[in-house]
Amino acid sequence: MFEQQPKTLQQKVKTLATESIHQQNPSGWFETLYAEANRDWNQVPWAKNTAHPYLQDWLETYPPQAKGNSALVIGCGLGDDAETLANIGYQVTAFDIAPTAIAWCKQRFPESSVTYLVADLFDLEAAWQYRFDLVYECRNLQALPLNVRSQAIRAIAPLVAENGTLLMITRCGDNNTVPEGPPWPLSDGELSQFEELGLKEIRRDSFLEGDEIIVKQLRIEYRRHV
Ligand SMILES: C[S@@+](CC[C@H](N)C(=O)[O-])C[C@H]1O[C@@H](n2cnc3c(N)ncnc32)[C@H](O)[C@@H]1O
């Protein structure tokens, strides 16, 4: 998230996020940002107008069984990753807490097979538990402050069906400093919570980004074994 963005947009994100966190509503600022973007994706710092490159690379390098399988896209933003998964055959449900983001997805992809929904990660339907063959979490955890992360991880892990996969793309950081965010990189301790919740890490790829400030990104694949 927030790679190579102009300082003004970065400042706007920090201001909105800080206000939201002070109001005990860490997910509240996203709707404001999408609404004020006024359908210009350049005003959404994480938007790429295409699928995330590490998702595209994963699909090419480790082609999954998509046809006949379900996928859930968490915090789907403007929908590019959800569309990519649908295009290779997954039956995709994609949700976001921001109504403007979901309306924007529907406007961008009017013929889409994706079921786009407004939903809150912290208040999901019980019927979604253990339901999805692929759960895709890209850069949402890192956009939530540290004090709600365990709760978010506990909401994500049970969505994965037996023999299903959780694919995560995230920044990771060292374990000893509280980073200034957003984004707030995930620590090893946070990542290990997925294993405590019944998922096994089966693959991890690291990517280094940036010129002056090097950022480490991880793509981790977890599997729920029976
Ligand atoms: C940094 S953006 C990443 C969007 C997308 N995953 C991507 O990689 O482009 C974080 C997204 O999570 C959504 N979000 C934040 N809190 C959420 C919550 N509690 N439930 C669902 N979505 C949430 C935001 O609206 C936003 O679209």
Coordinates of C-alpha atoms and ligand atoms in Angstrom, one line a residue:
M1 CA 0.0 0.0 0.0
F2 CA 1.0 3.6 -0.5
E3 CA 4.0 2.9 -2.7
Q4 CA 5.4 5.9 -4.6
Q5 CA 2.5 8.1 -3.7
P6 CA 2.6 11.9 -3.8
K7 CA 3.3 13.5 -0.4
T8 CA -0.1 15.3 -0.4
L9 CA -2.0 12.0 -0.8
Q10 CA 0.2 10.3 1.8
Q11 CA -0.5 13.2 4.2
K12 CA -4.2 13.0 3.5
V13 CA -4.2 9.2 4.4
K14 CA -2.3 9.8 7.6
T15 CA -4.7 12.6 8.6
L16 CA -7.9 10.6 7.8
A17 CA -6.5 7.5 9.5
T18 CA -5.4 9.3 12.6
E19 CA -8.8 11.0 13.0
S20 CA -10.6 7.7 12.6
I21 CA -8.4 5.9 15.1
H22 CA -9.0 8.7 17.6
Q23 CA -12.7 8.1 17.1
Q24 CA -12.2 4.4 17.8
N25 CA -13.3 3.6 14.3
P26 CA -10.1 2.4 12.5
S27 CA -12.0 1.4 9.3
G28 CA -14.0 4.6 9.1
W29 CA -11.7 6.7 7.0
F30 CA -11.7 4.4 3.9
E31 CA -15.2 5.5 2.9
T32 CA -14.2 9.2 3.1
L33 CA -11.2 8.6 1.0
Y34 CA -13.1 6.7 -1.7
A35 CA -16.0 9.2 -1.7
E36 CA -13.6 12.2 -2.0
A37 CA -11.7 10.4 -4.8
N38 CA -14.7 11.1 -6.9
R39 CA -14.1 8.0 -9.2
D40 CA -10.5 9.0 -9.9
W41 CA -8.4 6.0 -9.0
N42 CA -5.3 8.1 -8.9
Q43 CA -6.7 9.5 -5.7
V44 CA -6.8 6.1 -4.1
P45 CA -3.2 5.4 -3.0
W46 CA -3.3 1.6 -3.2
A47 CA -5.2 1.4 -6.5
K48 CA -3.3 0.1 -9.5
N49 CA -6.1 -0.1 -12.1
T50 CA -4.9 -3.7 -12.6
A51 CA -4.4 -6.8 -10.5
H52 CA -1.7 -6.7 -7.9
P53 CA 1.5 -8.0 -9.6
Y54 CA 2.3 -10.5 -6.9
L55 CA -1.2 -12.0 -7.4
Q56 CA -0.6 -12.2 -11.1
D57 CA 2.8 -13.8 -10.5
W58 CA 1.3 -16.3 -8.1
L59 CA -1.4 -17.3 -10.6
E60 CA 1.2 -17.8 -13.3
T61 CA 3.8 -19.5 -11.1
Y62 CA 1.6 -21.8 -9.1
P63 CA -1.6 -22.1 -11.1
P64 CA -4.5 -23.0 -8.7
Q65 CA -7.5 -25.1 -9.4
A66 CA -10.0 -22.2 -10.0
K67 CA -12.9 -23.8 -11.9
G68 CA -15.6 -25.0 -9.6
N69 CA -13.9 -23.4 -6.6
S70 CA -15.0 -20.5 -4.5
A71 CA -12.9 -17.4 -3.6
L72 CA -13.4 -14.7 -1.1
V73 CA -11.6 -11.3 -1.6
I74 CA -11.3 -9.4 1.6
G75 CA -11.3 -5.6 1.5
C76 CA -11.6 -5.7 -2.3
G77 CA -11.1 -2.0 -2.9
L78 CA -11.7 -1.2 -6.6
G79 CA -12.1 -4.9 -7.6
D80 CA -9.2 -5.6 -9.9
D81 CA -8.0 -8.6 -8.0
A82 CA -11.5 -10.0 -7.6
E83 CA -12.0 -9.7 -11.4
T84 CA -8.7 -11.5 -12.1
L85 CA -9.7 -14.4 -9.9
A86 CA -13.2 -14.5 -11.5
N87 CA -11.6 -14.4 -15.0
I88 CA -9.7 -17.7 -14.4
G89 CA -12.8 -19.5 -13.2
Y90 CA -13.3 -18.9 -9.4
Q91 CA -16.8 -18.1 -8.2
V92 CA -15.8 -14.9 -6.4
T93 CA -17.4 -13.1 -3.5
A94 CA -15.7 -9.8 -2.8
F95 CA -16.5 -7.4 0.1
D96 CA -15.4 -4.0 1.4
I97 CA -16.6 -1.9 4.3
A98 CA -16.7 1.2 2.0
P99 CA -20.0 1.5 0.1
T100 CA -18.4 3.8 -2.4
A101 CA -15.7 1.2 -3.2
I102 CA -18.4 -1.4 -3.8
A103 CA -20.5 0.9 -6.0
W104 CA -17.4 1.8 -7.9
C105 CA -16.6 -1.9 -8.5
K106 CA -20.1 -2.5 -9.9
Q107 CA -19.8 0.6 -12.1
R108 CA -16.3 -0.5 -13.4
F109 CA -17.3 -4.1 -14.1
P110 CA -21.0 -4.1 -15.0
E111 CA -20.9 -7.5 -16.6
S112 CA -18.9 -9.1 -13.7
S113 CA -19.7 -12.5 -12.3
V114 CA -18.3 -11.4 -8.9
T115 CA -20.7 -10.9 -6.1
Y116 CA -19.7 -7.6 -4.6
L117 CA -20.9 -6.8 -1.1
V118 CA -20.6 -4.1 1.5
A119 CA -19.5 -6.0 4.7
D120 CA -17.4 -5.4 7.7
L121 CA -14.5 -7.9 8.4
F122 CA -15.3 -7.5 12.1
D123 CA -18.9 -8.6 11.7
L124 CA -19.1 -11.2 9.0
E125 CA -21.9 -13.8 8.4
A126 CA -21.5 -17.0 10.4
A127 CA -22.3 -18.9 7.3
W128 CA -19.0 -17.9 5.8
Q129 CA -17.0 -19.9 8.3
Y130 CA -14.9 -22.7 6.7
R131 CA -16.6 -21.9 3.4
F132 CA -14.1 -20.6 0.8
D133 CA -11.5 -22.6 -1.2
L134 CA -9.4 -19.5 -1.6
V135 CA -9.4 -16.6 0.8
Y136 CA -7.4 -13.6 -0.6
E137 CA -6.1 -11.0 1.8
C138 CA -4.1 -8.3 0.2
R139 CA -2.8 -5.2 2.1
N140 CA -5.8 -4.9 4.4
L141 CA -4.3 -6.1 7.6
Q142 CA -1.4 -3.6 7.2
A143 CA -3.9 -0.8 6.9
L144 CA -5.5 -1.6 10.3
P145 CA -3.8 -0.4 13.5
L146 CA -2.0 -2.9 15.7
N147 CA -4.7 -2.9 18.4
V148 CA -7.3 -4.5 16.1
R149 CA -5.0 -6.9 14.2
S150 CA -5.5 -10.0 16.3
Q151 CA -9.2 -9.5 16.0
A152 CA -8.9 -9.2 12.2
I153 CA -6.7 -12.3 12.0
R154 CA -9.2 -14.2 14.0
A155 CA -11.9 -13.1 11.6
I156 CA -9.9 -14.1 8.5
A157 CA -8.5 -17.5 9.4
P158 CA -11.9 -19.3 9.9
L159 CA -13.1 -18.3 6.4
V160 CA -10.8 -20.9 4.8
A161 CA -12.5 -24.2 4.0
E162 CA -10.9 -27.6 4.7
N163 CA -8.1 -28.1 2.3
G164 CA -8.6 -24.4 1.3
T165 CA -5.9 -21.7 0.9
L166 CA -5.3 -18.3 2.4
L167 CA -3.2 -16.2 0.1
M168 CA -1.8 -13.1 1.8
I169 CA 0.2 -10.2 0.4
T170 CA 1.5 -7.9 3.1
R171 CA 4.3 -5.7 4.2
C172 CA 6.3 -7.2 7.1
G173 CA 8.5 -5.4 9.5
D174 CA 10.8 -6.1 12.4
N175 CA 9.2 -7.1 15.7
N176 CA 10.7 -4.5 18.0
T177 CA 9.4 -1.1 16.8
V178 CA 5.9 0.3 16.5
P179 CA 5.9 1.6 12.9
E180 CA 4.5 4.9 11.9
G181 CA 1.6 4.1 9.6
P182 CA -0.5 3.5 7.8
P183 CA 0.6 1.1 6.6
W184 CA 1.7 -0.8 9.7
P185 CA 3.8 -3.8 8.6
L186 CA 2.9 -7.2 10.1
S187 CA 5.3 -8.8 12.6
D188 CA 6.4 -12.5 12.7
G189 CA 4.3 -12.8 15.9
E190 CA 1.2 -11.7 14.0
L191 CA 1.9 -14.0 11.1
S192 CA 2.3 -16.9 13.5
Q193 CA -1.3 -16.4 14.7
F194 CA -2.6 -17.9 11.5
E195 CA -0.9 -21.1 12.4
E196 CA -2.3 -21.0 15.9
L197 CA -5.8 -20.8 14.2
G198 CA -5.3 -24.0 12.2
L199 CA -3.6 -22.9 9.1
K200 CA -0.2 -24.2 7.9
E201 CA 2.2 -22.0 6.0
I202 CA 3.2 -23.9 2.9
R203 CA 4.9 -21.2 0.8
R204 CA 6.5 -17.8 1.4
D205 CA 8.0 -15.5 -1.2
S206 CA 9.7 -12.2 -0.3
F207 CA 10.0 -9.1 -2.4
L208 CA 12.1 -6.0 -1.8
E209 CA 10.7 -2.8 -3.1
G210 CA 11.9 0.8 -3.2
D211 CA 15.1 2.8 -3.9
E212 CA 16.0 4.9 -0.8
I213 CA 13.7 3.2 1.7
I214 CA 13.6 -0.6 1.1
V215 CA 10.2 -2.2 2.0
K216 CA 9.8 -5.9 2.4
Q217 CA 6.7 -7.5 1.0
L218 CA 5.6 -11.0 1.7
R219 CA 3.4 -13.3 -0.2
I220 CA 2.4 -16.2 2.0
E221 CA 0.2 -19.2 1.2
Y222 CA -1.4 -21.0 4.1
R223 CA -3.4 -24.2 3.8
R224 CA -6.1 -25.6 6.2
H225 CA -5.4 -29.3 6.4
V226 CA -8.1 -31.8 7.5
Ligands
LIG1 C1 -5.2 -0.6 1.8 S1 -6.8 -0.9 1.1 C2 -6.4 -2.4 0.1 C3 -7.4 -2.6 -0.9 C4 -7.2 -3.9 -1.8 N1 -7.2 -5.1 -1.0 C5 -5.9 -3.7 -2.5 O1 -4.9 -4.4 -2.2 O2 -5.9 -2.9 -3.4 C6 -7.7 -1.6 2.4 C7 -9.1 -1.9 2.1 O3 -9.7 -2.5 3.2 C8 -11.0 -2.0 3.4 N2 -11.4 -2.2 4.8 C9 -10.9 -1.5 5.9 N3 -11.5 -2.0 7.0 C10 -12.3 -2.9 6.6 C11 -13.2 -3.8 7.3 N4 -13.4 -3.7 8.7 N5 -14.0 -4.6 6.6 C12 -13.9 -4.7 5.3 N6 -13.1 -4.0 4.5 C13 -12.3 -3.1 5.2 C14 -10.9 -0.6 2.9 O4 -12.1 0.0 2.6 C15 -10.0 -0.7 1.8 O5 -10.6 -0.9 0.6

